[in-house]
Amino acid sequence: MKKIQIKKEVSKNFKKHNHKLCYETSMKAFHKNCLEKNLKLTPLRLKVFELLLKDHRPIGAYQILDMLSKEGFSSTPPIAYRVLDFLIEQGFAHKIERFNAFIACSHPGSKHSPTFMICRKCDKVAEMCEKDSRLKLDKKSLSEFQIEESIIEIIGICKSCNQLETIKC
Ligand SMILES: [Zn+2]
Ligand SMILES: [Zn+2]
Ligand SMILES: [Zn+2]
C-alpha cells in the first residue's frame, strides 16, 4: 500500500480553524451544483445540508429530525431519509458507517470515492478525496472485481485530542 499523505486542508478539520470559510465554500458549491444540474433546491434540502455542515462531526438521522422540528420544519423520518438520500446520490453528503450518521461532503457535486479520517475521541471527521488518499488498487484486482463505490473509514486519534491526552497525564 502506498503512503497516505495528509494535506493541511484535511487535518485542519481537527484543529481550531475558520469554519465560516468551510461553510461558505461548501454552500457556494452546493448552490452552484444544484443550478447546473437543474436540481430543485427546496427549503428542506437546503436546511439539511446546512445542518450537515455545522461542524465536522457527523449527525444521525434522528438528530437531524430533532433539529428540523426545532427550526419549525415538520418532517417525518421518511421525508428526512429521502432528503438524505438525495444529498448522498447527488454527491453533497456522505454516510459514515461507523457512526451511522451523515456529513456534508467537502467537495460537493463531484463523483469521488472518499477516504475518511475519523477521530474516536472528538468524533470529528475529515474527508480526503481519492487523489489525496492515494489508496489505489492495481489493475489486476480491478479486472477481477468491478468497483462501483469505495468508502474508506480510517479510525484514530487526531493531533488535538492526542495533545490533550498528554497534558492530562
Ligand atoms: Zn470547518
Ligand atoms: Zn465527498
Ligand atoms: Zn480528536
PDB file of C-alpha atoms and ligand atoms in Angstrom:
ATOM      1  CA  MET A   1       0.000   0.000   0.000  1.00  0.00           C
ATOM      2  CA  LYS A   2       1.229   3.444  -0.818  1.00  0.00           C
ATOM      3  CA  LYS A   3       1.802   6.087   1.783  1.00  0.00           C
ATOM      4  CA  ILE A   4      -1.118   8.274   2.610  1.00  0.00           C
ATOM      5  CA  GLN A   5      -0.304  11.910   2.561  1.00  0.00           C
ATOM      6  CA  ILE A   6      -2.412  14.084   4.720  1.00  0.00           C
ATOM      7  CA  LYS A   7      -2.858  17.541   3.406  1.00  0.00           C
ATOM      8  CA  LYS A   8      -3.026  20.547   5.683  1.00  0.00           C
ATOM      9  CA  GLU A   9      -6.520  21.385   4.478  1.00  0.00           C
ATOM     10  CA  VAL A  10      -7.691  17.994   5.632  1.00  0.00           C
ATOM     11  CA  SER A  11      -6.114  17.992   9.073  1.00  0.00           C
ATOM     12  CA  LYS A  12      -7.399  21.488   9.814  1.00  0.00           C
ATOM     13  CA  ASN A  13     -10.820  19.934  10.456  1.00  0.00           C
ATOM     14  CA  PHE A  14      -9.465  18.652  13.755  1.00  0.00           C
ATOM     15  CA  LYS A  15      -7.970  21.970  14.832  1.00  0.00           C
ATOM     16  CA  LYS A  16      -9.351  25.396  15.578  1.00  0.00           C
ATOM     17  CA  HIS A  17      -9.988  26.987  12.206  1.00  0.00           C
ATOM     18  CA  ASN A  18     -12.159  29.478  10.437  1.00  0.00           C
ATOM     19  CA  HIS A  19     -15.165  27.237   9.948  1.00  0.00           C
ATOM     20  CA  LYS A  20     -17.151  30.061   8.392  1.00  0.00           C
ATOM     21  CA  LEU A  21     -14.901  29.618   5.385  1.00  0.00           C
ATOM     22  CA  CYS A  22     -15.617  25.848   5.164  1.00  0.00           C
ATOM     23  CA  TYR A  23     -19.308  26.604   5.434  1.00  0.00           C
ATOM     24  CA  GLU A  24     -19.312  29.291   2.790  1.00  0.00           C
ATOM     25  CA  THR A  25     -17.216  27.309   0.302  1.00  0.00           C
ATOM     26  CA  SER A  26     -19.457  24.249   0.595  1.00  0.00           C
ATOM     27  CA  MET A  27     -22.658  26.265   0.464  1.00  0.00           C
ATOM     28  CA  LYS A  28     -21.485  28.042  -2.658  1.00  0.00           C
ATOM     29  CA  ALA A  29     -20.596  24.735  -4.342  1.00  0.00           C
ATOM     30  CA  PHE A  30     -23.951  23.292  -3.299  1.00  0.00           C
ATOM     31  CA  HIS A  31     -25.912  26.161  -4.831  1.00  0.00           C
ATOM     32  CA  LYS A  32     -23.798  26.139  -7.979  1.00  0.00           C
ATOM     33  CA  ASN A  33     -24.205  22.381  -8.479  1.00  0.00           C
ATOM     34  CA  CYS A  34     -27.944  22.454  -7.943  1.00  0.00           C
ATOM     35  CA  LEU A  35     -28.232  25.197 -10.506  1.00  0.00           C
ATOM     36  CA  GLU A  36     -26.020  23.403 -13.044  1.00  0.00           C
ATOM     37  CA  LYS A  37     -27.748  20.047 -12.650  1.00  0.00           C
ATOM     38  CA  ASN A  38     -31.155  21.647 -12.540  1.00  0.00           C
ATOM     39  CA  LEU A  39     -31.904  20.208  -9.127  1.00  0.00           C
ATOM     40  CA  LYS A  40     -34.671  21.652  -7.076  1.00  0.00           C
ATOM     41  CA  LEU A  41     -33.347  23.425  -4.039  1.00  0.00           C
ATOM     42  CA  THR A  42     -36.192  23.026  -1.574  1.00  0.00           C
ATOM     43  CA  PRO A  43     -36.002  24.741   1.834  1.00  0.00           C
ATOM     44  CA  LEU A  44     -35.764  21.295   3.456  1.00  0.00           C
ATOM     45  CA  ARG A  45     -32.861  20.136   1.280  1.00  0.00           C
ATOM     46  CA  LEU A  46     -31.057  23.386   1.983  1.00  0.00           C
ATOM     47  CA  LYS A  47     -31.719  23.111   5.725  1.00  0.00           C
ATOM     48  CA  VAL A  48     -30.500  19.510   5.973  1.00  0.00           C
ATOM     49  CA  PHE A  49     -27.345  20.342   4.044  1.00  0.00           C
ATOM     50  CA  GLU A  50     -26.797  23.296   6.354  1.00  0.00           C
ATOM     51  CA  LEU A  51     -27.169  21.048   9.416  1.00  0.00           C
ATOM     52  CA  LEU A  52     -24.642  18.590   7.998  1.00  0.00           C
ATOM     53  CA  LEU A  53     -22.226  21.468   7.612  1.00  0.00           C
ATOM     54  CA  LYS A  54     -22.493  22.656  11.194  1.00  0.00           C
ATOM     55  CA  ASP A  55     -19.144  21.310  12.266  1.00  0.00           C
ATOM     56  CA  HIS A  56     -17.038  18.378  11.204  1.00  0.00           C
ATOM     57  CA  ARG A  57     -18.998  15.873  13.267  1.00  0.00           C
ATOM     58  CA  PRO A  58     -21.431  13.556  11.521  1.00  0.00           C
ATOM     59  CA  ILE A  59     -25.037  13.640  12.700  1.00  0.00           C
ATOM     60  CA  GLY A  60     -27.606  10.867  12.821  1.00  0.00           C
ATOM     61  CA  ALA A  61     -30.960  10.902  11.067  1.00  0.00           C
ATOM     62  CA  TYR A  62     -32.918  11.261  14.308  1.00  0.00           C
ATOM     63  CA  GLN A  63     -30.709  14.100  15.451  1.00  0.00           C
ATOM     64  CA  ILE A  64     -31.446  15.771  12.118  1.00  0.00           C
ATOM     65  CA  LEU A  65     -35.176  15.265  12.652  1.00  0.00           C
ATOM     66  CA  ASP A  66     -34.883  16.832  16.102  1.00  0.00           C
ATOM     67  CA  MET A  67     -33.052  19.849  14.773  1.00  0.00           C
ATOM     68  CA  LEU A  68     -35.560  20.221  11.957  1.00  0.00           C
ATOM     69  CA  SER A  69     -38.529  20.251  14.287  1.00  0.00           C
ATOM     70  CA  LYS A  70     -36.773  22.819  16.500  1.00  0.00           C
ATOM     71  CA  GLU A  71     -36.427  25.028  13.463  1.00  0.00           C
ATOM     72  CA  GLY A  72     -40.087  24.703  12.620  1.00  0.00           C
ATOM     73  CA  PHE A  73     -39.923  22.054   9.888  1.00  0.00           C
ATOM     74  CA  SER A  74     -42.491  19.311  10.304  1.00  0.00           C
ATOM     75  CA  SER A  75     -40.642  16.295   8.943  1.00  0.00           C
ATOM     76  CA  THR A  76     -41.227  12.626   9.392  1.00  0.00           C
ATOM     77  CA  PRO A  77     -38.417  10.048   9.240  1.00  0.00           C
ATOM     78  CA  PRO A  78     -39.258   9.009   5.636  1.00  0.00           C
ATOM     79  CA  ILE A  79     -39.016  12.614   4.491  1.00  0.00           C
ATOM     80  CA  ALA A  80     -35.708  13.151   6.277  1.00  0.00           C
ATOM     81  CA  TYR A  81     -34.341   9.946   4.770  1.00  0.00           C
ATOM     82  CA  ARG A  82     -35.489  10.974   1.310  1.00  0.00           C
ATOM     83  CA  VAL A  83     -33.642  14.274   1.666  1.00  0.00           C
ATOM     84  CA  LEU A  84     -30.516  12.467   2.904  1.00  0.00           C
ATOM     85  CA  ASP A  85     -30.720  10.007   0.011  1.00  0.00           C
ATOM     86  CA  PHE A  86     -30.976  12.894  -2.387  1.00  0.00           C
ATOM     87  CA  LEU A  87     -27.941  14.622  -0.877  1.00  0.00           C
ATOM     88  CA  ILE A  88     -25.898  11.405  -0.967  1.00  0.00           C
ATOM     89  CA  GLU A  89     -26.930  10.482  -4.503  1.00  0.00           C
ATOM     90  CA  GLN A  90     -26.007  13.905  -5.790  1.00  0.00           C
ATOM     91  CA  GLY A  91     -22.638  13.826  -4.038  1.00  0.00           C
ATOM     92  CA  PHE A  92     -23.449  16.520  -1.476  1.00  0.00           C
ATOM     93  CA  ALA A  93     -23.210  14.328   1.596  1.00  0.00           C
ATOM     94  CA  HIS A  94     -21.789  11.022   2.798  1.00  0.00           C
ATOM     95  CA  LYS A  95     -22.798   8.398   5.275  1.00  0.00           C
ATOM     96  CA  ILE A  96     -20.250   7.491   7.939  1.00  0.00           C
ATOM     97  CA  GLU A  97     -20.949   3.842   8.658  1.00  0.00           C
ATOM     98  CA  ARG A  98     -19.070   3.821  11.947  1.00  0.00           C
ATOM     99  CA  PHE A  99     -21.494   6.338  13.444  1.00  0.00           C
ATOM    100  CA  ASN A 100     -24.466   5.506  11.248  1.00  0.00           C
ATOM    101  CA  ALA A 101     -24.533   9.231  10.666  1.00  0.00           C
ATOM    102  CA  PHE A 102     -24.143  11.773   7.898  1.00  0.00           C
ATOM    103  CA  ILE A 103     -21.784  14.554   6.988  1.00  0.00           C
ATOM    104  CA  ALA A 104     -21.626  17.182   4.278  1.00  0.00           C
ATOM    105  CA  CYS A 105     -19.152  16.453   1.506  1.00  0.00           C
ATOM    106  CA  SER A 106     -16.008  18.564   1.371  1.00  0.00           C
ATOM    107  CA  HIS A 107     -16.102  18.735  -2.419  1.00  0.00           C
ATOM    108  CA  PRO A 108     -19.814  18.741  -3.148  1.00  0.00           C
ATOM    109  CA  GLY A 109     -21.117  17.733  -6.513  1.00  0.00           C
ATOM    110  CA  SER A 110     -18.222  15.766  -7.965  1.00  0.00           C
ATOM    111  CA  LYS A 111     -18.239  11.996  -8.145  1.00  0.00           C
ATOM    112  CA  HIS A 112     -15.460  10.642  -5.952  1.00  0.00           C
ATOM    113  CA  SER A 113     -14.512   7.854  -3.596  1.00  0.00           C
ATOM    114  CA  PRO A 114     -13.838   9.444  -0.266  1.00  0.00           C
ATOM    115  CA  THR A 115     -11.487   8.324   2.458  1.00  0.00           C
ATOM    116  CA  PHE A 116     -12.449   9.487   5.912  1.00  0.00           C
ATOM    117  CA  MET A 117     -10.229  10.037   8.881  1.00  0.00           C
ATOM    118  CA  ILE A 118     -12.319   9.683  11.990  1.00  0.00           C
ATOM    119  CA  CYS A 119     -11.141  10.716  15.446  1.00  0.00           C
ATOM    120  CA  ARG A 120     -12.600   8.361  18.026  1.00  0.00           C
ATOM    121  CA  LYS A 121     -12.124  10.915  20.798  1.00  0.00           C
ATOM    122  CA  CYS A 122     -13.820  14.017  19.417  1.00  0.00           C
ATOM    123  CA  ASP A 123     -15.864  12.264  16.679  1.00  0.00           C
ATOM    124  CA  LYS A 124     -14.655  14.743  14.094  1.00  0.00           C
ATOM    125  CA  VAL A 125     -14.259  13.590  10.551  1.00  0.00           C
ATOM    126  CA  ALA A 126     -12.018  14.801   7.752  1.00  0.00           C
ATOM    127  CA  GLU A 127     -12.575  13.785   4.163  1.00  0.00           C
ATOM    128  CA  MET A 128      -9.821  13.182   1.666  1.00  0.00           C
ATOM    129  CA  CYS A 129     -10.634  12.807  -1.970  1.00  0.00           C
ATOM    130  CA  GLU A 130      -9.348   9.826  -3.923  1.00  0.00           C
ATOM    131  CA  LYS A 131      -6.447  11.796  -5.329  1.00  0.00           C
ATOM    132  CA  ASP A 132      -5.190  12.761  -1.871  1.00  0.00           C
ATOM    133  CA  SER A 133      -5.716   9.412  -0.219  1.00  0.00           C
ATOM    134  CA  ARG A 134      -3.562   7.570  -2.762  1.00  0.00           C
ATOM    135  CA  LEU A 135      -5.230   4.316  -1.861  1.00  0.00           C
ATOM    136  CA  LYS A 136      -5.300   2.937  -5.350  1.00  0.00           C
ATOM    137  CA  LEU A 137      -5.885  -0.615  -6.368  1.00  0.00           C
ATOM    138  CA  ASP A 138      -3.786  -2.222  -9.049  1.00  0.00           C
ATOM    139  CA  LYS A 139      -5.198  -3.092 -12.452  1.00  0.00           C
ATOM    140  CA  LYS A 140      -5.329  -6.826 -11.777  1.00  0.00           C
ATOM    141  CA  SER A 141      -7.685  -6.565  -8.839  1.00  0.00           C
ATOM    142  CA  LEU A 142      -9.788  -4.160 -10.825  1.00  0.00           C
ATOM    143  CA  SER A 143     -10.240  -6.678 -13.639  1.00  0.00           C
ATOM    144  CA  GLU A 144     -11.391  -9.327 -11.154  1.00  0.00           C
ATOM    145  CA  PHE A 145     -13.833  -7.092  -9.453  1.00  0.00           C
ATOM    146  CA  GLN A 146     -15.660  -4.126 -10.790  1.00  0.00           C
ATOM    147  CA  ILE A 147     -15.725  -1.487  -8.131  1.00  0.00           C
ATOM    148  CA  GLU A 148     -18.783   0.690  -8.057  1.00  0.00           C
ATOM    149  CA  GLU A 149     -18.005   2.648  -4.980  1.00  0.00           C
ATOM    150  CA  SER A 150     -15.459   2.637  -2.258  1.00  0.00           C
ATOM    151  CA  ILE A 151     -15.645   4.424   1.033  1.00  0.00           C
ATOM    152  CA  ILE A 152     -12.734   4.056   3.377  1.00  0.00           C
ATOM    153  CA  GLU A 153     -13.006   4.920   7.047  1.00  0.00           C
ATOM    154  CA  ILE A 154      -9.781   5.311   8.982  1.00  0.00           C
ATOM    155  CA  ILE A 155     -10.213   5.442  12.744  1.00  0.00           C
ATOM    156  CA  GLY A 156      -7.674   7.083  15.026  1.00  0.00           C
ATOM    157  CA  ILE A 157      -6.930   9.975  17.320  1.00  0.00           C
ATOM    158  CA  CYS A 158      -6.418  13.447  15.949  1.00  0.00           C
ATOM    159  CA  LYS A 159      -3.480  15.612  16.953  1.00  0.00           C
ATOM    160  CA  SER A 160      -5.591  17.959  19.087  1.00  0.00           C
ATOM    161  CA  CYS A 161      -7.031  15.067  21.130  1.00  0.00           C
ATOM    162  CA  ASN A 162      -3.624  13.462  21.378  1.00  0.00           C
ATOM    163  CA  GLN A 163      -2.129  16.648  22.832  1.00  0.00           C
ATOM    164  CA  LEU A 164      -4.987  16.949  25.325  1.00  0.00           C
ATOM    165  CA  GLU A 165      -4.294  13.432  26.496  1.00  0.00           C
ATOM    166  CA  THR A 166      -0.619  14.196  27.095  1.00  0.00           C
ATOM    167  CA  ILE A 167      -1.478  17.266  29.164  1.00  0.00           C
ATOM    168  CA  LYS A 168      -3.846  15.259  31.358  1.00  0.00           C
ATOM    169  CA  CYS A 169      -1.256  12.631  32.222  1.00  0.00           C
TER     170      CYS A 169
HETATM  171 ZN    ZN B   1     -14.503  23.736   9.121  1.00  0.00          ZN
HETATM  172 ZN    ZN B   2     -17.083  13.880  -0.586  1.00  0.00          ZN
HETATM  173 ZN    ZN B   3      -9.993  14.373  18.020  1.00  0.00          ZN
END
